[in-house]
mmCIF file of C-alpha atoms in Angstrom:
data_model
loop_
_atom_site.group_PDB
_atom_site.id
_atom_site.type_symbol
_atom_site.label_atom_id
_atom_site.label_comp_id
_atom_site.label_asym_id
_atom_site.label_seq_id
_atom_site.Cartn_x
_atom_site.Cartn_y
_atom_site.Cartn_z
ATOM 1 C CA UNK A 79 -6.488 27.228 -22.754
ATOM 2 C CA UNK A 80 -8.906 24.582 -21.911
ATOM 3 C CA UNK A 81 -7.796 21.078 -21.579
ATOM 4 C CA UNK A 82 -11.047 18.503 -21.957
ATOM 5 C CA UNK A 83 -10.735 15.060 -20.714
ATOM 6 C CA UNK A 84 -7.864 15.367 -18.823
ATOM 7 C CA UNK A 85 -8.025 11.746 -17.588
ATOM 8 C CA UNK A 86 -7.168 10.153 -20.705
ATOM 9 C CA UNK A 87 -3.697 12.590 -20.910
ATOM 10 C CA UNK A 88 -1.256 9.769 -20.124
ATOM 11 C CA UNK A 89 1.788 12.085 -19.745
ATOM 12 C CA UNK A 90 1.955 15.805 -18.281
ATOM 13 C CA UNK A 91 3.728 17.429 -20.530
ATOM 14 C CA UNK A 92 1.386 18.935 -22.324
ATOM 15 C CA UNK A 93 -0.366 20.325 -18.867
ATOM 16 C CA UNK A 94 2.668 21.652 -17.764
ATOM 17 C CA UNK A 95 3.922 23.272 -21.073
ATOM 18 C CA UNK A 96 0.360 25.076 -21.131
ATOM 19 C CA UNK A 97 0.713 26.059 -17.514
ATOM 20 C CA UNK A 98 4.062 27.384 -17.836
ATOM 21 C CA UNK A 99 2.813 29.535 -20.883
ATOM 22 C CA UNK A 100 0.176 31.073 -18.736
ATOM 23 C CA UNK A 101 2.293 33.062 -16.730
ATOM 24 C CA UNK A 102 2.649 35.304 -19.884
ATOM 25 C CA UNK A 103 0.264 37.652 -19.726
ATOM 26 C CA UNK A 104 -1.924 38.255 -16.206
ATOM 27 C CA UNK A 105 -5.832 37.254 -17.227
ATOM 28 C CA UNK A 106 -4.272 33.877 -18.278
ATOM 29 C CA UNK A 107 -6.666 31.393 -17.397
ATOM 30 C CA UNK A 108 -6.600 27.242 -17.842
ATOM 31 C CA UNK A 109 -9.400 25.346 -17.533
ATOM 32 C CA UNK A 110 -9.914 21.300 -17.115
ATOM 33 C CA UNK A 111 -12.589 19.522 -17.787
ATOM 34 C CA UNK A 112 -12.954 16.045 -17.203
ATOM 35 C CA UNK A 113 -15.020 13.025 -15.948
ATOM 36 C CA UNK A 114 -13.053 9.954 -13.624
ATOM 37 C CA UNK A 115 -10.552 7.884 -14.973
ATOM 38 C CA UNK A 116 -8.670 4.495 -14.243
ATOM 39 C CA UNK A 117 -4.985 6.069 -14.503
ATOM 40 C CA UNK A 118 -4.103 7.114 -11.020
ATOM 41 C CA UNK A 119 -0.277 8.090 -11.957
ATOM 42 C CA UNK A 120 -1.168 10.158 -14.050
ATOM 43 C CA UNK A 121 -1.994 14.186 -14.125
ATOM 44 C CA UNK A 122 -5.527 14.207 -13.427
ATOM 45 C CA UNK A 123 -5.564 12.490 -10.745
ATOM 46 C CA UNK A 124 -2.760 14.882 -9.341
ATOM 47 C CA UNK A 125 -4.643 17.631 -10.410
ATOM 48 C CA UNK A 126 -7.992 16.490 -8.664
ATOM 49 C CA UNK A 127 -5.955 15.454 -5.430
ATOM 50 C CA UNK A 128 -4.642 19.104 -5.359
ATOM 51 C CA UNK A 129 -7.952 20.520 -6.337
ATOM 52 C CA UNK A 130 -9.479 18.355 -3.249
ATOM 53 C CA UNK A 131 -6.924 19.898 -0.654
ATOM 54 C CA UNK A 132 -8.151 23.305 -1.834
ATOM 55 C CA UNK A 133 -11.825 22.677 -1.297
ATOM 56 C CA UNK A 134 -11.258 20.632 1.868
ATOM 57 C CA UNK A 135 -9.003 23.776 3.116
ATOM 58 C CA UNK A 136 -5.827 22.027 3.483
ATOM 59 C CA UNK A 137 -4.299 24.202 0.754
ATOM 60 C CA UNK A 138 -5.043 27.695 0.228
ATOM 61 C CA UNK A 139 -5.081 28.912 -3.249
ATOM 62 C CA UNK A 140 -7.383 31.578 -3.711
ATOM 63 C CA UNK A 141 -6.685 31.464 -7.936
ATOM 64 C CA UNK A 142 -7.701 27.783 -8.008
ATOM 65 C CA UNK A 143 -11.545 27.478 -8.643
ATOM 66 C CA UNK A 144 -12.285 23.804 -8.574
ATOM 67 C CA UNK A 145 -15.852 21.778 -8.148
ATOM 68 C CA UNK A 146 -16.280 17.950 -8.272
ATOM 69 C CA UNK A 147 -19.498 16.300 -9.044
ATOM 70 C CA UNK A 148 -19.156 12.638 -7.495
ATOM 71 C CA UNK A 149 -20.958 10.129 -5.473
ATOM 72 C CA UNK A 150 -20.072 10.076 -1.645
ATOM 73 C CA UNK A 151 -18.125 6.881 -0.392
ATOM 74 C CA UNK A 152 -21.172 5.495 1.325
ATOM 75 C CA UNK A 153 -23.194 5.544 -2.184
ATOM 76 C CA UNK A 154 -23.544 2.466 -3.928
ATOM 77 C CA UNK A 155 -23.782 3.187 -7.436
ATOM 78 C CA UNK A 156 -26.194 0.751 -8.270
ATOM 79 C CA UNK A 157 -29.251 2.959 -6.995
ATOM 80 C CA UNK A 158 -30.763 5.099 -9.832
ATOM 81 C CA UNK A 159 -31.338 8.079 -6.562
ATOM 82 C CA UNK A 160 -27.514 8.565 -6.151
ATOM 83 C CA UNK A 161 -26.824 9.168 -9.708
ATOM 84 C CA UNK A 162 -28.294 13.103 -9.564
ATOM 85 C CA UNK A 163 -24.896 13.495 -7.876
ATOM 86 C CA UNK A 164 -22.632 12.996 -10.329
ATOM 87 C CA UNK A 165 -24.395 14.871 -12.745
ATOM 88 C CA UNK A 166 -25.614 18.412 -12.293
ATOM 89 C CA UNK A 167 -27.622 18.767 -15.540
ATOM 90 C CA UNK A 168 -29.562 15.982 -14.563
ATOM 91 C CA UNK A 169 -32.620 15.706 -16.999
ATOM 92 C CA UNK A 170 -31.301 19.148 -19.056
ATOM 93 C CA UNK A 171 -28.570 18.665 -21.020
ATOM 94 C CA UNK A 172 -28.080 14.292 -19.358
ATOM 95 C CA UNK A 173 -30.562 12.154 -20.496
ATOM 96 C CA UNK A 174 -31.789 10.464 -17.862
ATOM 97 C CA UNK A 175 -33.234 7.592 -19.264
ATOM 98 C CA UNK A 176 -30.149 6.981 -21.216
ATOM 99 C CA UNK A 177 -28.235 6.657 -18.108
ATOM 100 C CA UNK A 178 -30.383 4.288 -16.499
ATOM 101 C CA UNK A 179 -30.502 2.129 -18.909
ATOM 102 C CA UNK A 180 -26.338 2.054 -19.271
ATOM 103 C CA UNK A 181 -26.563 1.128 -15.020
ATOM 104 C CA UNK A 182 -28.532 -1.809 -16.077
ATOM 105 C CA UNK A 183 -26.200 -2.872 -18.397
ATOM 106 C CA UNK A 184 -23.529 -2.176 -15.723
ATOM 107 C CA UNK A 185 -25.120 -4.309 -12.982
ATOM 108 C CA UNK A 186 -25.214 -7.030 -15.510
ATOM 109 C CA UNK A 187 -22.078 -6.529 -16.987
ATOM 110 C CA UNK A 188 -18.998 -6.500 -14.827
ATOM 111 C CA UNK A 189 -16.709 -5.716 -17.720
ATOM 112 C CA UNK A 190 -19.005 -2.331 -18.137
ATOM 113 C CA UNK A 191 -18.830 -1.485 -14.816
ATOM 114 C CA UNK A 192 -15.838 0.728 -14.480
ATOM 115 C CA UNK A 193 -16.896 2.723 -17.576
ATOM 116 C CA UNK A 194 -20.450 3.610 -15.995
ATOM 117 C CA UNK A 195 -18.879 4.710 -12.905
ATOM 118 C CA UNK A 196 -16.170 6.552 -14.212
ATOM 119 C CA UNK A 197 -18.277 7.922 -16.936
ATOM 120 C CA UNK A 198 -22.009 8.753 -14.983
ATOM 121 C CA UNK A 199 -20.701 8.469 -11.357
ATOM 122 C CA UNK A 200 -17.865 10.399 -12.004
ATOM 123 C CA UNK A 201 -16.133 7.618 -8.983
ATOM 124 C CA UNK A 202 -12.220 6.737 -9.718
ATOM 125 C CA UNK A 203 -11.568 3.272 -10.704
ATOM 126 C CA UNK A 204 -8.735 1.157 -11.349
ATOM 127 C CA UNK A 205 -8.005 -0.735 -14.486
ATOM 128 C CA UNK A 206 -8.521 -3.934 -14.570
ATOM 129 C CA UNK A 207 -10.248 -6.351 -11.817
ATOM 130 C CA UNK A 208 -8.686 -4.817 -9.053
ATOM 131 C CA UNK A 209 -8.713 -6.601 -5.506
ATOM 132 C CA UNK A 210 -9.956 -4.080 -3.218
ATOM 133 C CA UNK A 211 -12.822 -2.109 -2.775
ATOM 134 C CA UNK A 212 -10.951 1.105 -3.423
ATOM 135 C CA UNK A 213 -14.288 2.983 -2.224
ATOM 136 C CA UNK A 214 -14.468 1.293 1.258
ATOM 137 C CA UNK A 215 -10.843 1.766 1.096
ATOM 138 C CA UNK A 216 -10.288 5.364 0.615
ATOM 139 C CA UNK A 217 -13.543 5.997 3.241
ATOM 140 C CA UNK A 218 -11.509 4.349 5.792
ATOM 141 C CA UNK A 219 -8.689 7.196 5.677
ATOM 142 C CA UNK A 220 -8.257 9.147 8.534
ATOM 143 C CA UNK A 221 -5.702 12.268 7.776
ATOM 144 C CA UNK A 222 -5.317 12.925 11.207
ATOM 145 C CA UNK A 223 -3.784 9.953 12.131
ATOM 146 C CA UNK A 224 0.246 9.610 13.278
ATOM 147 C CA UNK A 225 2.383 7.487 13.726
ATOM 148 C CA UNK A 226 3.734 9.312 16.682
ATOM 149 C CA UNK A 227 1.092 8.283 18.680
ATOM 150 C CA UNK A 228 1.917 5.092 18.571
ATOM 151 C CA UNK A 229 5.200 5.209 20.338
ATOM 152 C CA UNK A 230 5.375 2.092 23.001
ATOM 153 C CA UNK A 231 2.734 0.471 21.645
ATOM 154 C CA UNK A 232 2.546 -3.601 20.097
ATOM 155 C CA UNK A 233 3.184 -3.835 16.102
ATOM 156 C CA UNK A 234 3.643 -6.062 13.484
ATOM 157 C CA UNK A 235 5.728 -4.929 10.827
ATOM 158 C CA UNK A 236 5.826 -5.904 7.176
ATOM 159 C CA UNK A 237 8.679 -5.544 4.685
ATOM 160 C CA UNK A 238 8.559 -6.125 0.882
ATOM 161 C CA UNK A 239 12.528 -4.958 -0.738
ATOM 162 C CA UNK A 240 11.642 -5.965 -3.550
ATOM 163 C CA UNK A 241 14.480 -5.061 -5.564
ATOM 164 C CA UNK A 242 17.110 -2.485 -5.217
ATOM 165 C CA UNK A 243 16.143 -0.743 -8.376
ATOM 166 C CA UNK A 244 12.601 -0.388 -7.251
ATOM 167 C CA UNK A 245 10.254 0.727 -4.540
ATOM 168 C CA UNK A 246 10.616 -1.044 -1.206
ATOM 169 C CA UNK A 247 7.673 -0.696 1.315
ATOM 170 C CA UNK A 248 7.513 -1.270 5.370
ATOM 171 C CA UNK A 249 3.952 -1.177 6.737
ATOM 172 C CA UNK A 250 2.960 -1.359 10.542
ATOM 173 C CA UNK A 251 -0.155 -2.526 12.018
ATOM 174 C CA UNK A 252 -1.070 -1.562 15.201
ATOM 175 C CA UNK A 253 -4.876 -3.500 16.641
ATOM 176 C CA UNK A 254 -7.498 -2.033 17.802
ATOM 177 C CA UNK A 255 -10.046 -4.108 18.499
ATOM 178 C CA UNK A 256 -11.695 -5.282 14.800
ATOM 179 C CA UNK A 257 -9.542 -2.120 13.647
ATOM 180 C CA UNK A 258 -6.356 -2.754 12.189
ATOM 181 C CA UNK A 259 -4.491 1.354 12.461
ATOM 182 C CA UNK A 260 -1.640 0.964 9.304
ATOM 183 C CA UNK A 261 0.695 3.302 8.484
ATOM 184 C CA UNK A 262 3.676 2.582 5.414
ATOM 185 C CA UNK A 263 7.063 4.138 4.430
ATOM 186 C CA UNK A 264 7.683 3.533 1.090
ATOM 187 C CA UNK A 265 11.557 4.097 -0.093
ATOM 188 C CA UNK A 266 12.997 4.666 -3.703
ATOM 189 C CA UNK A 267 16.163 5.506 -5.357
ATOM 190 C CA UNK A 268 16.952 9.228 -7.157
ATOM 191 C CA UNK A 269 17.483 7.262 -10.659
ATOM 192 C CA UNK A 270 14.214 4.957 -10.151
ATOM 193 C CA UNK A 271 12.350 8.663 -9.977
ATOM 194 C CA UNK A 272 13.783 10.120 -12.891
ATOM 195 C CA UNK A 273 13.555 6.950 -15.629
ATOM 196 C CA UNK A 274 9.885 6.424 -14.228
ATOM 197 C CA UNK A 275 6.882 7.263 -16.193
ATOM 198 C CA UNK A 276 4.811 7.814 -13.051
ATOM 199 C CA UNK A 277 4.329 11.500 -13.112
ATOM 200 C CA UNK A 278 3.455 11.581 -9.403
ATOM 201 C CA UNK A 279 6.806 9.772 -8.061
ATOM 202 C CA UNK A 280 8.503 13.462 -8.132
ATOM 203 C CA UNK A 281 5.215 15.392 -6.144
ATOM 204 C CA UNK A 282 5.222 12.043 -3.906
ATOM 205 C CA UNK A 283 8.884 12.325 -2.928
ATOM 206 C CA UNK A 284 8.823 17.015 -2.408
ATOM 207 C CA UNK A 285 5.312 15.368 -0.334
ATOM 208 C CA UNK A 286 7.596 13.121 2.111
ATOM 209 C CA UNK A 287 5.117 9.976 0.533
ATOM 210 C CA UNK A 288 8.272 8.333 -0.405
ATOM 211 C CA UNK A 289 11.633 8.662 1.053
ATOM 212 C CA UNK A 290 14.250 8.945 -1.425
ATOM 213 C CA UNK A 291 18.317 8.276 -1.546
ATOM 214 C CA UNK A 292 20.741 9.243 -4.457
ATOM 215 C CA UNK A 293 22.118 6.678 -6.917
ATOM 216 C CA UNK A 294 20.778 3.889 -8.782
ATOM 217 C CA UNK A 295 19.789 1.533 -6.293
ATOM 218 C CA UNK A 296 17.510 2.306 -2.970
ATOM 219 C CA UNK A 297 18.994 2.222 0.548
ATOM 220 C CA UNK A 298 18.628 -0.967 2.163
ATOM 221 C CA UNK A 299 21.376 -0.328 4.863
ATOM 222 C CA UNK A 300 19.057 3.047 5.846
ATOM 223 C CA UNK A 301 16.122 0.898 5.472
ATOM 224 C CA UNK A 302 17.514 -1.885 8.504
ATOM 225 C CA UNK A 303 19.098 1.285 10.494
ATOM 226 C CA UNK A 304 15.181 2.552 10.815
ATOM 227 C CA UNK A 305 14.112 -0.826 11.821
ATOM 228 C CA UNK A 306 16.330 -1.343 14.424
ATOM 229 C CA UNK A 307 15.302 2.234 15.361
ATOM 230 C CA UNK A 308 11.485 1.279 15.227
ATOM 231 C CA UNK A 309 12.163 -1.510 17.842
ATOM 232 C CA UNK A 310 13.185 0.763 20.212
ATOM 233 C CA UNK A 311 10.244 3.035 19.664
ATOM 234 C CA UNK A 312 7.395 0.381 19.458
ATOM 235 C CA UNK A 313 7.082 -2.915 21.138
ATOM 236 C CA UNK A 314 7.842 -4.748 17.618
ATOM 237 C CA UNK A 315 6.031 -7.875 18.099
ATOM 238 C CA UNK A 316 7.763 -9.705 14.958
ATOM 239 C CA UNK A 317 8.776 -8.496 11.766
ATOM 240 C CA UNK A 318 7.756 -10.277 8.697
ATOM 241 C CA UNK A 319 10.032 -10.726 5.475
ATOM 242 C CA UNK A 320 9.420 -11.501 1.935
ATOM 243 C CA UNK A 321 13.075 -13.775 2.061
ATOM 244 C CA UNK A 322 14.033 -12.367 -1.946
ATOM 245 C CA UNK A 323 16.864 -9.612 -1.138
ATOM 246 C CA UNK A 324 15.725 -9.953 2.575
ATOM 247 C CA UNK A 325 18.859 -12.616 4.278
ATOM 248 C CA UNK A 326 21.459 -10.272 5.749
ATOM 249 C CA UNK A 327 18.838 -7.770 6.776
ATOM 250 C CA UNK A 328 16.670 -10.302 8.315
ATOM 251 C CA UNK A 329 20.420 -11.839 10.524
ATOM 252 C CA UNK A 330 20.682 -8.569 11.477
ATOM 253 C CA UNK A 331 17.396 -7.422 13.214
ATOM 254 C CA UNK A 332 16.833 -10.841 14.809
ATOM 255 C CA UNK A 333 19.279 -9.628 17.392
ATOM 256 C CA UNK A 334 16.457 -7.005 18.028
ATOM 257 C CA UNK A 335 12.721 -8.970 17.382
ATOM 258 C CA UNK A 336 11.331 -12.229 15.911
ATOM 259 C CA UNK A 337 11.770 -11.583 12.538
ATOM 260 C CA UNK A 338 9.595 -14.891 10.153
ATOM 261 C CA UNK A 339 9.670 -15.429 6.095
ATOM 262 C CA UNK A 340 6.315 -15.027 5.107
ATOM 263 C CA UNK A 341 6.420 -17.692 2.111
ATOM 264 C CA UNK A 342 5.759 -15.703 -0.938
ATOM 265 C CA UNK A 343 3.037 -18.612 -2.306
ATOM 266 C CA UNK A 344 -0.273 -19.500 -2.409
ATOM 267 C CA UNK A 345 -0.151 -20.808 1.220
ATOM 268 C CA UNK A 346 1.634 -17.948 2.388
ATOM 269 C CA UNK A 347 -0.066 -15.683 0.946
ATOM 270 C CA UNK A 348 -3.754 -16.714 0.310
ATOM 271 C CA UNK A 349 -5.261 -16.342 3.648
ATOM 272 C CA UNK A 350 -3.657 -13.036 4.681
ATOM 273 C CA UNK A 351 -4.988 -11.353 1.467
ATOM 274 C CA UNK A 352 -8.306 -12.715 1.689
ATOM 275 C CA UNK A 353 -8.138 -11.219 5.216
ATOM 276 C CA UNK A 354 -7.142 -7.989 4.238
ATOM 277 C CA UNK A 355 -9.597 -7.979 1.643
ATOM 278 C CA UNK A 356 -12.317 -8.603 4.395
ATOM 279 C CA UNK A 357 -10.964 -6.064 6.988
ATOM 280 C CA UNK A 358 -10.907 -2.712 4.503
ATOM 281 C CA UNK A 359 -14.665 -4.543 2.987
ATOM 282 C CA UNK A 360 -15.831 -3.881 6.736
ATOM 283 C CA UNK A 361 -14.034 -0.494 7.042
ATOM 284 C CA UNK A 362 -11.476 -1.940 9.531
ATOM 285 C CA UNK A 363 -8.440 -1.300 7.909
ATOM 286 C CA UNK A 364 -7.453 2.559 8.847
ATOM 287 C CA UNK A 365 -4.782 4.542 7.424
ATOM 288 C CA UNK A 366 -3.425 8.022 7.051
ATOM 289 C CA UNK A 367 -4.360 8.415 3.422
ATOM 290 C CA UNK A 368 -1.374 7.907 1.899
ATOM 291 C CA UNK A 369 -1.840 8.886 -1.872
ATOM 292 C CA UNK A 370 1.335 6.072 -2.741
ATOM 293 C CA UNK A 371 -0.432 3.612 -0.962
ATOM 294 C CA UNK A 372 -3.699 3.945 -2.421
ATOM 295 C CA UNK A 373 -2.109 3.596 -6.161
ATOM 296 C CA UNK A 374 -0.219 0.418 -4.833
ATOM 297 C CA UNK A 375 -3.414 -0.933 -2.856
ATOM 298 C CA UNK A 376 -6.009 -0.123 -6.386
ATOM 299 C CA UNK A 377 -3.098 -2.167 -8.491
ATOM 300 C CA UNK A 378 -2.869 -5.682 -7.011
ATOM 301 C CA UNK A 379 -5.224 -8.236 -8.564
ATOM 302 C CA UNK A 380 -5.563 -11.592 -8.105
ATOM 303 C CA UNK A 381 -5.834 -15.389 -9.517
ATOM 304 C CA UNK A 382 -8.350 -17.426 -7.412
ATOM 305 C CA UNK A 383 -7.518 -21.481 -7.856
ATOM 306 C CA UNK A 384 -10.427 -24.539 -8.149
ATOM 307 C CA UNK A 385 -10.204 -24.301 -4.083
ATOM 308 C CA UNK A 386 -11.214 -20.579 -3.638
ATOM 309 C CA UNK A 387 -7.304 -19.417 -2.845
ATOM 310 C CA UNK A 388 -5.860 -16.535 -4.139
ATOM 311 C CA UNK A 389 -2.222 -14.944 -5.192
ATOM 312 C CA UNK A 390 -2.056 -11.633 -5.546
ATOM 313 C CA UNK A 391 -0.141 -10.181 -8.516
ATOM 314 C CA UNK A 392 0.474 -6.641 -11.030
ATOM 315 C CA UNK A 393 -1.018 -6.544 -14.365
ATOM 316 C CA UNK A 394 2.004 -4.618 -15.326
ATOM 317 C CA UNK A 395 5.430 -3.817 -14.247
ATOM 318 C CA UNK A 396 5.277 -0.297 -13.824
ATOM 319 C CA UNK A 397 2.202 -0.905 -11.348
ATOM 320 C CA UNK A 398 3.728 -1.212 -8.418
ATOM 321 C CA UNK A 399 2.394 -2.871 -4.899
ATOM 322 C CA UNK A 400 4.715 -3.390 -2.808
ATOM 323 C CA UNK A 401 2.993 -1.919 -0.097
ATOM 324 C CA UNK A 402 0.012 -3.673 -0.740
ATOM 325 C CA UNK A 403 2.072 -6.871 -0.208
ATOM 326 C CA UNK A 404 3.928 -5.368 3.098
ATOM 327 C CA UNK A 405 0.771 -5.143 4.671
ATOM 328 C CA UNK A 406 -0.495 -8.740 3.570
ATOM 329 C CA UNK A 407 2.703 -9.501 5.732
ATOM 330 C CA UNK A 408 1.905 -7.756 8.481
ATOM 331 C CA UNK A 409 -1.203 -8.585 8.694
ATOM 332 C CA UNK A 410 -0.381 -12.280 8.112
ATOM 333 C CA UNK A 411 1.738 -11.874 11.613
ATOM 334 C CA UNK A 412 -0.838 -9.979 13.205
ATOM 335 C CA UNK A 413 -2.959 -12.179 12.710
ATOM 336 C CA UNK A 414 -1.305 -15.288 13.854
ATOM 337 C CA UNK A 415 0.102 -13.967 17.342
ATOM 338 C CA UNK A 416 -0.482 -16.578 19.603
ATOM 339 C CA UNK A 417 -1.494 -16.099 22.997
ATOM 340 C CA UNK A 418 1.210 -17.300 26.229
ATOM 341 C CA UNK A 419 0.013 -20.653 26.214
ATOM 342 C CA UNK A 420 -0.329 -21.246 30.063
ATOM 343 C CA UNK A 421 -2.723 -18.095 30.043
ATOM 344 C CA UNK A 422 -5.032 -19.772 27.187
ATOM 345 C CA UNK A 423 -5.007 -23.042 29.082
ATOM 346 C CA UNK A 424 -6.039 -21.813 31.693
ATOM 347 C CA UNK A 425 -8.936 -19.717 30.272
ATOM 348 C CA UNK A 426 -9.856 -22.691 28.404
ATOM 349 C CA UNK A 427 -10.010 -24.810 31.953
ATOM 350 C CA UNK A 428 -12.050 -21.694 33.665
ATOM 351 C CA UNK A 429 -14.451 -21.899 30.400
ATOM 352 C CA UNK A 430 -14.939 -25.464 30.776
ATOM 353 C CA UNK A 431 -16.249 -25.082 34.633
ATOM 354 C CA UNK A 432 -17.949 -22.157 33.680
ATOM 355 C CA UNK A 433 -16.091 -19.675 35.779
ATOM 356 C CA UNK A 434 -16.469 -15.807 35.405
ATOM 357 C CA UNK A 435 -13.388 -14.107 37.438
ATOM 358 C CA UNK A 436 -14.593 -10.660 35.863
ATOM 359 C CA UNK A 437 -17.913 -11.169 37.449
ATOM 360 C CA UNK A 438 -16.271 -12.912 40.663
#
């Protein structure tokens, strides 16, 4: 069987009903063929993460041939040099001229840009004017981080609940210098799984990606129990809160950390974005790779007002980003710890008369 443009298959059932009818007879073979696409709960995107693992050598599979024509994550797409890449019949059967001429139309025309890349760069994209640089994003991934290593250390936490039928997400931010190290938990119930259309939510869950509970509505008693648990484990600076679904939760760990509503409004939420925005833009913000989180992270967008602030928001309802917003949270705490005021006084006086201690 061969399956072309696999990107553009919004549902797997077709994939899996011709997968399951190649275990018929023993030179069955299926092959996929496909450039980038914008749907990243879908199939191919499954199917190219899995592919991935087997080149990288994560997963052995010595019946799955798989090569990927891309751009690496330091490329920028805009030079004409990169392009050769993406496209291994470069001047035979590609037209190169052709191809250069759709890049200039890109550069000049953002609503043209995710088809170019998708289409000559072969480089995932998500629909709509996402946020994020996804690129700089997924570069910053580092698989060999855990969170184990982080035991006794300072954290801000972040919690979105969102609502009991849906995903919640809990993100912690560690600092390291410029760095910000993040690492999420993202929980769901058994029934939000099996009504979604997300194809991945399943593979996620068998993954450990997403931590699941029977029933109809997700755990927030299990979610508080963990907190309270992470507070013994890490020195929990504060704990920030969306306050929707958040109240009794929120009374209960305060017995354990500072726990502070993070305002879910332009003021609350402007400058903590924007921030975030900056920090993975730099390659600062560092995470474990997370495949949930990079679907939540390439979904928020945002409205920018007359004065340059920002809200972030889903185009859809079944795009999720909670985690995304968890981690505005956090960061939004990180970011405004303030130092034990007698120690910056101080350092203020000792700046002002031009002492050095270090050097003294």
């Amino acid at each position: 069987a061969v399956l072309d443009e696999l990107h553009a298959h919004k549902r797997r059932e077709l994939y899996d009903v011709v997968l399951t009818g190649c275990g018929k007879r023993p030179q069955s073979l299926l092959l996929s063929i496909t450039t980038a696409g914008t749907n990243r709960t879908g199939i191919c995107f499954e199917v190219r993460g899995y592919c991935r693992d087997v080149l990288l050598g994560t997963v052995i599979d010595d019946a799955q041939f798989a090569i990927i024509y891309t751009l690496d994550p330091q490329d920028d797409w805009r030079e004409p040099e990169v392009l050769r890449k993406a496209n291994p019949l470069w001047g035979e059967a590609v037209d190169i001229r052709k191809v250069l001429e759709a890049q200039l139309v890109a550069i000049g025309t953002p609503s043209a840009v995710n088809n170019f890349k998708t289409k000559h760069a072969n480089v995932w994209c998500s629909a709509g004017n996402v946020f994020f640089d996804m690129q700089k994003y997924e570069a910053s991934a580092d698989p060999a981080l855990k969170l184990e290593d982080f035991l006794g250390q300072p954290v801000w936490i972040g919690m979105d609940l969102a609502s009991k039928m849906d995903i919640a997400s809990k993100k912690y931010v560690f600092k390291d210098g410029k760095r910000r190290i993040t690492f999420s938990v993202n929980y769901i119930n058994q029934a939000a799984i099996d009504k979604s259309a997300n194809s991945q939510y399943a593979g996620w869950a068998a993954s450990g990606y997403l931590r699941v509970n029977p029933g109809e509505t997700t755990d927030h008693t299990r979610i508080a129990d963990e907190l309270v648990e992470d507070c013994s484990r890490f020195k929990v600076r504060e704990i920030g809160f969306d306050a929707n679904n958040a109240t009794l939760m929120s009374q209960r760990l305060s017995a354990y950390t500072d726990v502070v509503e993070v305002k879910q409004t332009v003021i609350g939420m402007s400058e903590p974005t924007k921030a975030m925005q900056a920090c993975i833009a730099e390659g600062n913000w560092v995470h474990d790779g997370n495949p949930v989180d990079a679907w939540m992270f390439s979904n928020l967008v945002c409205n920018e007002d007359k004065k340059g602030c920002v809200m972030p928001f889903k185009n859809r309802k079944e795009e999720k980003i909670d985690s995304a917003i968890a981690g505005v949270i956090a960061l939004s705490r990180a970011e405004a710890e303030v130092p034990d005021p007698k120690a910056a006084k101080k350092a203020a006086m000792d700046k002002f008369l031009g002492i050095n201690r270090k050097a003294a």
